[in-house]
mmCIF file of C-alpha atoms and ligand atoms in Angstrom:
data_model
loop_
_atom_site.group_PDB
_atom_site.id
_atom_site.type_symbol
_atom_site.label_atom_id
_atom_site.label_comp_id
_atom_site.label_asym_id
_atom_site.label_seq_id
_atom_site.Cartn_x
_atom_site.Cartn_y
_atom_site.Cartn_z
ATOM 1 C CA LYS R 1 87.988 112.561 94.039
ATOM 2 C CA ARG R 2 91.115 114.469 94.679
ATOM 3 C CA ILE R 3 91.404 116.747 97.481
ATOM 4 C CA VAL R 4 94.083 119.575 98.306
ATOM 5 C CA VAL R 5 94.317 120.479 101.953
ATOM 6 C CA PHE R 6 95.385 123.816 103.050
ATOM 7 C CA ILE R 7 97.226 123.746 106.614
ATOM 8 C CA SER R 8 98.689 126.486 108.580
ATOM 9 C CA GLY R 9 99.738 125.299 112.080
ATOM 10 C CA GLY R 10 100.296 121.371 113.482
ATOM 11 C CA GLY R 11 97.546 119.565 111.072
ATOM 12 C CA SER R 12 95.889 117.607 112.883
ATOM 13 C CA ASN R 13 92.434 117.540 110.835
ATOM 14 C CA MET R 14 94.680 117.060 107.869
ATOM 15 C CA LEU R 15 96.254 114.022 109.515
ATOM 16 C CA SER R 16 91.954 113.170 110.340
ATOM 17 C CA LEU R 17 91.645 113.439 106.400
ATOM 18 C CA ALA R 18 94.147 111.437 105.391
ATOM 19 C CA LYS R 19 94.047 108.536 107.491
ATOM 20 C CA ALA R 20 90.322 108.350 106.442
ATOM 21 C CA ALA R 21 91.057 109.014 102.877
ATOM 22 C CA ALA R 22 93.760 106.309 103.363
ATOM 23 C CA ALA R 23 90.981 103.334 104.048
ATOM 24 C CA PRO R 24 90.379 102.066 100.335
ATOM 25 C CA ASP R 25 86.753 102.268 100.095
ATOM 26 C CA PHE R 26 86.738 106.428 100.981
ATOM 27 C CA PRO R 27 85.665 108.130 97.434
ATOM 28 C CA ALA R 28 88.761 111.071 97.675
ATOM 29 C CA GLU R 29 91.964 110.972 98.456
ATOM 30 C CA ILE R 30 94.099 113.707 99.386
ATOM 31 C CA ILE R 31 97.103 114.518 96.650
ATOM 32 C CA ALA R 32 98.981 117.308 98.286
ATOM 33 C CA VAL R 33 99.358 119.564 101.206
ATOM 34 C CA ILE R 34 99.539 123.164 101.091
ATOM 35 C CA ALA R 35 100.749 125.653 103.642
ATOM 36 C CA ASP R 36 101.350 129.311 104.050
ATOM 37 C CA LYS R 37 104.249 128.470 106.104
ATOM 38 C CA ALA R 38 107.512 126.943 105.556
ATOM 39 C CA ASP R 39 107.530 125.289 109.473
ATOM 40 C CA ALA R 40 104.137 124.413 109.648
ATOM 41 C CA GLY R 41 104.343 120.915 111.512
ATOM 42 C CA GLY R 42 101.510 119.788 109.127
ATOM 43 C CA LEU R 43 104.252 119.702 106.192
ATOM 44 C CA GLU R 44 106.265 117.272 107.840
ATOM 45 C CA LYS R 45 103.790 114.908 109.025
ATOM 46 C CA ALA R 46 102.494 114.787 105.525
ATOM 47 C CA ALA R 47 104.975 114.176 103.399
ATOM 48 C CA ALA R 48 105.706 111.243 106.242
ATOM 49 C CA LEU R 49 102.528 110.503 104.939
ATOM 50 C CA GLY R 50 103.991 110.163 101.122
ATOM 51 C CA ILE R 51 101.496 113.632 100.413
ATOM 52 C CA SER R 52 102.990 115.485 98.395
ATOM 53 C CA THR R 53 103.248 119.149 100.089
ATOM 54 C CA PHE R 54 104.147 122.670 99.195
ATOM 55 C CA SER R 55 104.966 126.126 101.107
ATOM 56 C CA PHE R 56 103.662 129.754 100.225
ATOM 57 C CA VAL R 57 104.848 132.007 102.417
ATOM 58 C CA ARG R 58 102.701 135.342 102.487
ATOM 59 C CA LYS R 59 106.204 137.927 102.696
ATOM 60 C CA ASP R 60 107.710 136.170 100.148
ATOM 61 C CA PHE R 61 104.916 138.034 97.663
ATOM 62 C CA PRO R 62 104.587 141.666 97.499
ATOM 63 C CA SER R 63 101.108 141.011 97.674
ATOM 64 C CA LYS R 64 98.297 139.383 98.900
ATOM 65 C CA GLU R 65 96.989 138.456 95.077
ATOM 66 C CA ALA R 66 100.369 137.691 94.069
ATOM 67 C CA HIS R 67 100.618 135.258 96.900
ATOM 68 C CA GLU R 68 97.247 133.629 95.470
ATOM 69 C CA ALA R 69 98.294 133.715 92.136
ATOM 70 C CA ALA R 70 101.397 131.632 92.549
ATOM 71 C CA ILE R 71 99.614 128.704 94.615
ATOM 72 C CA LEU R 72 95.964 129.205 91.777
ATOM 73 C CA ALA R 73 98.769 128.069 89.376
ATOM 74 C CA GLU R 74 100.010 125.409 91.961
ATOM 75 C CA LEU R 75 96.381 124.017 91.816
ATOM 76 C CA ASP R 76 96.063 124.223 87.839
ATOM 77 C CA ARG R 77 98.622 121.372 88.434
ATOM 78 C CA LEU R 78 97.262 119.565 91.230
ATOM 79 C CA ARG R 79 93.875 119.669 89.074
ATOM 80 C CA PRO R 80 91.888 119.370 92.626
ATOM 81 C CA ASP R 81 88.736 118.904 93.283
ATOM 82 C CA PHE R 82 88.016 120.088 96.248
ATOM 83 C CA LEU R 83 89.915 122.089 99.052
ATOM 84 C CA CYS R 84 89.989 121.450 101.886
ATOM 85 C CA LEU R 85 90.831 124.233 104.465
ATOM 86 C CA ALA R 86 92.107 122.759 108.093
ATOM 87 C CA GLY R 87 93.272 125.051 110.306
ATOM 88 C CA TYR R 88 94.361 127.241 107.680
ATOM 89 C CA MET R 89 94.536 131.114 108.900
ATOM 90 C CA ARG R 90 94.204 133.039 106.175
ATOM 91 C CA LEU R 91 91.101 134.158 104.293
ATOM 92 C CA LEU R 92 90.422 133.656 100.766
ATOM 93 C CA SER R 93 89.767 136.392 98.375
ATOM 94 C CA ALA R 94 86.431 136.478 96.722
ATOM 95 C CA VAL R 95 88.736 135.420 93.082
ATOM 96 C CA PHE R 96 89.791 132.154 94.575
ATOM 97 C CA ILE R 97 86.651 131.444 96.325
ATOM 98 C CA GLN R 98 84.832 132.093 92.252
ATOM 99 C CA ARG R 99 87.843 130.020 90.744
ATOM 100 C CA TYR R 100 86.422 126.759 92.992
ATOM 101 C CA GLU R 101 82.835 127.369 94.205
ATOM 102 C CA GLY R 102 81.162 125.350 95.690
ATOM 103 C CA ARG R 103 84.609 123.099 96.158
ATOM 104 C CA ILE R 104 86.426 124.471 99.047
ATOM 105 C CA LEU R 105 85.185 123.380 102.757
ATOM 106 C CA ASN R 106 86.532 124.267 105.945
ATOM 107 C CA ILE R 107 86.735 123.604 109.354
ATOM 108 C CA HIS R 108 85.770 125.846 112.265
ATOM 109 C CA PRO R 109 85.844 125.463 116.452
ATOM 110 C CA SER R 110 82.580 126.126 117.085
ATOM 111 C CA LEU R 111 78.214 125.752 116.483
ATOM 112 C CA LEU R 112 78.514 128.377 113.646
ATOM 113 C CA PRO R 113 76.923 130.451 113.094
ATOM 114 C CA LEU R 114 77.811 130.958 117.465
ATOM 115 C CA PHE R 115 80.833 132.437 117.728
ATOM 116 C CA PRO R 116 82.417 132.861 113.796
ATOM 117 C CA GLY R 117 86.348 134.438 113.930
ATOM 118 C CA LEU R 118 89.069 133.558 116.400
ATOM 119 C CA HIS R 119 88.680 132.663 119.583
ATOM 120 C CA THR R 120 85.903 130.779 120.065
ATOM 121 C CA HIS R 121 86.180 129.104 122.787
ATOM 122 C CA GLN R 122 87.008 131.443 125.497
ATOM 123 C CA ARG R 123 83.551 133.220 124.124
ATOM 124 C CA ALA R 124 81.289 129.947 124.462
ATOM 125 C CA ILE R 125 83.210 130.033 128.230
ATOM 126 C CA ASP R 126 82.392 133.742 128.690
ATOM 127 C CA ALA R 127 78.722 133.558 127.447
ATOM 128 C CA GLY R 128 77.868 130.685 129.528
ATOM 129 C CA MET R 129 77.555 128.285 126.606
ATOM 130 C CA LYS R 130 76.637 124.880 128.004
ATOM 131 C CA ILE R 131 77.746 123.022 124.578
ATOM 132 C CA ALA R 132 80.567 124.101 122.252
ATOM 133 C CA GLY R 133 81.789 122.193 118.794
ATOM 134 C CA CYS R 134 82.525 122.240 115.448
ATOM 135 C CA THR R 135 81.413 123.307 111.573
ATOM 136 C CA VAL R 136 82.502 122.030 108.709
ATOM 137 C CA HIS R 137 81.007 124.213 105.761
ATOM 138 C CA PHE R 138 81.709 125.516 102.255
ATOM 139 C CA VAL R 139 83.348 128.566 101.980
ATOM 140 C CA THR R 140 81.676 131.539 100.500
ATOM 141 C CA GLU R 141 83.078 135.253 100.604
ATOM 142 C CA GLY R 142 82.165 135.855 103.986
ATOM 143 C CA MET R 143 84.256 134.552 107.138
ATOM 144 C CA ASP R 144 82.281 131.595 108.416
ATOM 145 C CA ASP R 145 79.663 132.012 107.236
ATOM 146 C CA GLY R 146 78.878 129.483 104.252
ATOM 147 C CA PRO R 147 76.628 126.987 104.038
ATOM 148 C CA ILE R 148 76.697 124.091 106.579
ATOM 149 C CA VAL R 149 77.602 120.374 105.885
ATOM 150 C CA ALA R 150 78.249 118.842 109.211
ATOM 151 C CA GLN R 151 78.373 119.827 113.092
ATOM 152 C CA ALA R 152 79.170 117.990 115.895
ATOM 153 C CA ALA R 153 78.625 119.392 119.870
ATOM 154 C CA VAL R 154 80.396 118.520 123.031
ATOM 155 C CA PRO R 155 79.387 119.503 126.480
ATOM 156 C CA ILE R 156 81.373 122.142 128.305
ATOM 157 C CA ILE R 157 82.067 121.824 131.996
ATOM 158 C CA PRO R 158 82.366 124.069 134.880
ATOM 159 C CA GLY R 159 86.501 124.936 134.892
ATOM 160 C CA ASP R 160 86.565 124.225 131.552
ATOM 161 C CA THR R 161 89.654 126.482 130.294
ATOM 162 C CA PRO R 162 90.066 127.726 126.523
ATOM 163 C CA GLU R 163 92.450 125.129 126.209
ATOM 164 C CA THR R 164 90.807 121.478 128.002
ATOM 165 C CA LEU R 165 87.295 122.524 125.606
ATOM 166 C CA ALA R 166 89.653 123.294 122.147
ATOM 167 C CA ALA R 167 90.920 119.827 123.445
ATOM 168 C CA ARG R 168 87.827 118.010 123.503
ATOM 169 C CA VAL R 169 86.376 119.856 120.523
ATOM 170 C CA LEU R 170 89.352 118.858 118.528
ATOM 171 C CA THR R 171 88.309 115.180 119.281
ATOM 172 C CA VAL R 172 85.367 115.681 117.519
ATOM 173 C CA GLU R 173 86.792 117.901 114.374
ATOM 174 C CA HIS R 174 88.963 114.325 113.851
ATOM 175 C CA ARG R 175 85.353 113.079 113.143
ATOM 176 C CA THR R 176 83.632 115.450 111.527
ATOM 177 C CA TYR R 177 85.773 116.456 108.971
ATOM 178 C CA PRO R 178 86.315 112.603 106.976
ATOM 179 C CA LEU R 179 82.600 112.492 107.151
ATOM 180 C CA ALA R 180 82.261 115.900 106.056
ATOM 181 C CA LEU R 181 83.997 114.993 103.242
ATOM 182 C CA GLN R 182 83.172 111.813 102.628
ATOM 183 C CA LEU R 183 79.470 113.226 101.918
ATOM 184 C CA VAL R 184 81.128 115.993 99.717
ATOM 185 C CA ALA R 185 83.236 113.868 97.526
ATOM 186 C CA GLU R 186 80.496 111.275 96.591
ATOM 187 C CA GLY R 187 77.896 114.140 96.124
ATOM 188 C CA LYS R 188 75.932 113.435 98.759
ATOM 189 C CA VAL R 189 76.566 116.938 99.736
ATOM 190 C CA ARG R 190 76.430 119.839 97.503
ATOM 191 C CA MET R 191 76.416 123.384 96.830
ATOM 192 C CA GLU R 192 74.055 124.957 95.506
ATOM 193 C CA ALA R 193 72.294 128.731 94.597
ATOM 194 C CA GLY R 194 74.342 129.606 98.654
ATOM 195 C CA ARG R 195 72.945 125.960 100.303
ATOM 196 C CA ALA R 196 73.789 123.135 100.736
ATOM 197 C CA ILE R 197 71.751 120.141 98.980
ATOM 198 C CA SER R 198 71.230 116.835 101.064
ATOM 199 C CA GLU R 199 70.399 113.676 98.367
ATOM 200 C CA ALA R 200 67.477 111.998 99.605
ATOM 201 C CA VAL R 201 67.895 109.376 102.496
ATOM 202 C CA GLY R 202 67.788 105.632 99.686
ATOM 203 C CA GLU R 203 68.547 107.548 96.354
HETATM 204 C C1 GRF B 1 91.493 123.432 115.270
HETATM 205 O O1 GRF B 1 90.410 123.749 116.863
HETATM 206 C C2 GRF B 1 90.839 123.836 113.783
HETATM 207 O O2 GRF B 1 89.096 123.277 114.213
HETATM 208 C C3 GRF B 1 91.391 125.402 113.469
HETATM 209 O O3 GRF B 1 92.461 125.387 113.577
HETATM 210 C C4 GRF B 1 92.576 124.420 115.015
HETATM 211 C C5 GRF B 1 93.826 123.655 114.949
HETATM 212 O O4 GRF B 1 93.813 122.568 114.020
HETATM 213 N N1 GRF B 1 90.681 125.379 111.952
HETATM 214 P P1 GRF B 1 94.476 121.651 112.674
HETATM 215 O O5 GRF B 1 94.860 120.884 114.309
HETATM 216 O O6 GRF B 1 95.934 122.346 112.294
HETATM 217 O O7 GRF B 1 94.440 121.216 112.288
#
Protein backbone atom coordinates (compact mmCIF):
# COMPACT_ATOMS: atom_id res chain seq x y z
CA LYS A 1 0.00 0.00 0.00
CA ARG A 2 1.14 3.54 -0.86
CA ILE A 3 1.27 5.99 2.07
CA VAL A 4 1.75 9.78 2.10
CA VAL A 5 2.59 11.26 5.51
CA PHE A 6 1.61 14.85 6.42
CA ILE A 7 3.74 16.79 8.90
CA SER A 8 4.11 20.34 10.23
CA GLY A 9 7.10 19.95 12.54
CA GLY A 10 9.88 17.58 13.60
CA GLY A 11 8.18 14.50 12.21
CA SER A 12 9.22 11.99 14.86
CA ASN A 13 6.04 9.99 14.16
CA MET A 14 6.76 10.17 10.42
CA LEU A 15 10.23 8.76 11.14
CA SER A 16 8.77 5.88 13.15
CA LEU A 17 6.41 5.06 10.29
CA ALA A 18 9.26 5.25 7.76
CA LYS A 19 11.45 2.96 9.84
CA ALA A 20 8.65 0.43 10.31
CA ALA A 21 7.76 0.56 6.61
CA ALA A 22 11.39 -0.18 5.69
CA ALA A 23 10.89 -3.74 6.96
CA PRO A 24 10.50 -6.03 3.92
CA ASP A 25 7.30 -7.63 5.22
CA PHE A 26 5.58 -4.38 6.17
CA PRO A 27 2.39 -4.04 4.07
CA ALA A 28 2.95 -0.37 3.18
CA GLU A 29 5.60 2.00 1.89
CA ILE A 30 5.94 5.72 2.56
CA ILE A 31 6.01 7.21 -0.95
CA ALA A 32 6.12 10.89 0.07
CA VAL A 33 6.06 13.35 2.94
CA ILE A 34 4.06 16.58 2.64
CA ALA A 35 4.53 19.54 4.98
CA ASP A 36 2.61 22.79 5.32
CA LYS A 37 5.84 24.57 6.29
CA ALA A 38 8.97 24.89 4.14
CA ASP A 39 11.17 24.55 7.24
CA ALA A 40 9.48 21.57 8.89
CA GLY A 41 12.31 19.58 10.46
CA GLY A 42 10.80 16.33 9.26
CA LEU A 43 11.38 17.24 5.60
CA GLU A 44 15.15 16.86 5.93
CA LYS A 45 14.76 13.61 7.87
CA ALA A 46 12.50 12.19 5.15
CA ALA A 47 14.83 13.34 2.36
CA ALA A 48 17.76 11.70 4.18
CA LEU A 49 15.83 8.42 3.93
CA GLY A 50 15.31 8.95 0.19
CA ILE A 51 11.61 9.76 0.57
CA SER A 52 10.15 12.38 -1.78
CA THR A 53 9.17 15.56 0.05
CA PHE A 54 6.80 18.40 -0.82
CA SER A 55 5.92 21.55 1.06
CA PHE A 56 2.78 23.58 0.49
CA VAL A 57 3.10 26.78 2.50
CA ARG A 58 -0.33 28.12 3.38
CA LYS A 59 0.60 31.81 2.99
CA ASP A 60 1.69 31.11 -0.61
CA PHE A 61 -1.98 30.47 -1.45
CA PRO A 62 -4.87 32.95 -1.53
CA SER A 63 -7.25 30.66 0.38
CA LYS A 64 -7.58 27.39 2.25
CA GLU A 65 -9.35 25.96 -0.77
CA ALA A 66 -6.45 26.89 -3.09
CA HIS A 67 -3.96 25.46 -0.60
CA GLU A 68 -5.85 22.17 -0.44
CA ALA A 69 -6.38 22.08 -4.21
CA ALA A 70 -2.62 22.20 -4.73
CA ILE A 71 -2.11 19.36 -2.25
CA LEU A 72 -4.92 17.30 -3.79
CA ALA A 73 -3.42 17.77 -7.27
CA GLU A 74 -0.08 16.41 -6.01
CA LEU A 75 -1.89 13.52 -4.32
CA ASP A 76 -3.61 12.70 -7.63
CA ARG A 77 -0.12 12.29 -9.08
CA LEU A 78 1.18 10.28 -6.11
CA ARG A 79 -1.89 7.98 -5.96
CA PRO A 80 -1.67 7.11 -2.24
CA ASP A 81 -3.85 4.39 -0.74
CA PHE A 82 -3.77 6.02 2.70
CA LEU A 83 -2.78 9.37 4.20
CA CYS A 84 -1.15 9.51 7.66
CA LEU A 85 -1.33 12.84 9.50
CA ALA A 86 1.56 12.97 11.95
CA GLY A 87 1.95 16.21 13.83
CA TYR A 88 0.05 17.97 11.03
CA MET A 89 -1.34 21.08 12.67
CA ARG A 90 -4.03 21.99 10.15
CA LEU A 91 -7.66 20.89 9.90
CA LEU A 92 -8.64 19.31 6.59
CA SER A 93 -11.86 20.50 4.95
CA ALA A 94 -14.86 18.22 4.51
CA VAL A 95 -14.21 18.19 0.75
CA PHE A 96 -10.65 16.96 1.30
CA ILE A 97 -11.75 14.30 3.81
CA GLN A 98 -14.54 13.04 1.56
CA ARG A 99 -11.99 12.63 -1.26
CA TYR A 100 -10.07 10.18 0.98
CA GLU A 101 -13.01 8.92 3.04
CA GLY A 102 -11.93 6.15 5.40
CA ARG A 103 -8.33 6.37 4.20
CA ILE A 104 -6.89 9.11 6.45
CA LEU A 105 -5.30 8.31 9.82
CA ASN A 106 -4.19 10.70 12.53
CA ILE A 107 -2.31 10.34 15.79
CA HIS A 108 -3.47 12.43 18.72
CA PRO A 109 -1.56 12.71 22.02
CA SER A 110 -4.40 11.79 24.38
CA LEU A 111 -6.71 8.86 25.14
CA LEU A 112 -9.66 10.08 23.03
CA PRO A 113 -12.43 10.90 23.56
CA LEU A 114 -10.68 12.63 26.46
CA PHE A 115 -8.83 15.86 25.65
CA PRO A 116 -9.44 16.47 21.91
CA GLY A 117 -7.69 19.60 20.62
CA LEU A 118 -4.53 21.21 21.91
CA HIS A 119 -2.46 21.22 25.14
CA THR A 120 -3.56 17.67 25.93
CA HIS A 121 -0.78 16.93 28.43
CA GLN A 122 -1.34 20.05 30.54
CA ARG A 123 -5.08 19.31 30.57
CA ALA A 124 -4.56 15.70 31.65
CA ILE A 125 -2.25 16.80 34.48
CA ASP A 126 -4.66 19.56 35.54
CA ALA A 127 -7.53 17.06 35.60
CA GLY A 128 -5.60 14.83 37.98
CA MET A 129 -5.52 11.92 35.53
CA LYS A 130 -3.37 8.95 36.55
CA ILE A 131 -2.92 7.76 32.95
CA ALA A 132 -2.40 9.49 29.62
CA GLY A 133 -1.58 8.18 26.17
CA CYS A 134 -2.15 8.42 22.43
CA THR A 135 -4.85 7.52 19.94
CA VAL A 136 -4.64 6.61 16.25
CA HIS A 137 -8.01 7.23 14.61
CA PHE A 138 -9.60 7.59 11.19
CA VAL A 139 -10.01 11.26 10.31
CA THR A 140 -13.58 12.48 9.95
CA GLU A 141 -15.01 15.97 9.53
CA GLY A 142 -15.05 16.59 13.26
CA MET A 143 -11.77 17.36 15.04
CA ASP A 144 -10.10 14.37 16.75
CA ASP A 145 -13.36 12.39 16.82
CA GLY A 146 -13.11 9.70 14.14
CA PRO A 147 -13.33 5.94 14.80
CA ILE A 148 -10.42 4.72 16.92
CA VAL A 149 -7.94 2.20 15.46
CA ALA A 150 -5.43 1.86 18.32
CA GLN A 151 -4.55 3.43 21.68
CA ALA A 152 -1.67 3.14 24.13
CA ALA A 153 -1.54 4.36 27.75
CA VAL A 154 1.30 5.57 29.96
CA PRO A 155 1.25 6.53 33.67
CA ILE A 156 1.19 10.15 34.78
CA ILE A 157 3.79 10.42 37.51
CA PRO A 158 3.51 12.98 40.36
CA GLY A 159 5.63 15.97 39.42
CA ASP A 160 5.14 15.41 35.70
CA THR A 161 5.25 18.52 33.57
CA PRO A 162 3.64 18.72 30.12
CA GLU A 163 7.14 18.20 28.72
CA THR A 164 7.98 15.09 30.74
CA LEU A 165 4.56 13.62 30.00
CA ALA A 166 4.84 14.48 26.29
CA ALA A 167 8.16 12.65 26.10
CA ARG A 168 6.66 9.54 27.75
CA VAL A 169 3.61 9.62 25.44
CA LEU A 170 5.83 10.03 22.36
CA THR A 171 7.57 6.75 23.17
CA VAL A 172 4.26 4.89 22.82
CA GLU A 173 3.16 7.01 19.85
CA HIS A 174 6.19 5.76 17.97
CA ARG A 175 5.14 2.15 18.60
CA THR A 176 1.38 2.57 18.19
CA TYR A 177 1.22 4.42 14.87
CA PRO A 178 3.21 1.77 12.91
CA LEU A 179 1.02 -0.95 14.45
CA ALA A 180 -2.18 0.90 13.55
CA LEU A 181 -0.96 1.57 10.00
CA GLN A 182 -0.06 -2.11 9.58
CA LEU A 183 -3.57 -3.18 10.65
CA VAL A 184 -5.21 -0.72 8.26
CA ALA A 185 -2.82 -1.44 5.35
CA GLU A 186 -3.51 -5.18 5.75
CA GLY A 187 -7.23 -4.51 5.75
CA LYS A 188 -7.59 -5.95 9.25
CA VAL A 189 -9.19 -2.70 10.40
CA ARG A 190 -11.29 -0.52 8.12
CA MET A 191 -13.73 2.34 8.47
CA GLU A 192 -17.30 1.49 7.52
CA ALA A 193 -20.37 3.63 8.15
CA GLY A 194 -18.39 5.79 10.52
CA ARG A 195 -17.11 2.87 12.60
CA ALA A 196 -13.77 1.08 12.81
CA ILE A 197 -14.48 -2.52 11.81
CA SER A 198 -11.96 -5.19 12.81
CA GLU A 199 -11.61 -8.48 10.98
CA ALA A 200 -12.44 -11.28 13.43
CA VAL A 201 -9.31 -12.77 14.99
CA GLY A 202 -7.98 -15.78 13.12
CA GLU A 203 -9.94 -15.16 9.91
C1 LIG B 1 2.96 14.44 18.75
O1 LIG B 1 2.59 14.51 20.12
C2 LIG B 1 1.74 13.98 17.96
O2 LIG B 1 0.88 13.17 18.71
C3 LIG B 1 1.07 15.27 17.65
O3 LIG B 1 2.14 16.13 17.31
C4 LIG B 1 3.23 15.85 18.21
C5 LIG B 1 4.53 15.97 17.47
O4 LIG B 1 4.58 14.95 16.52
N1 LIG B 1 0.12 15.10 16.58
P1 LIG B 1 5.90 14.71 15.59
O5 LIG B 1 7.09 14.60 16.50
O6 LIG B 1 6.02 15.90 14.66
O7 LIG B 1 5.58 13.43 14.87
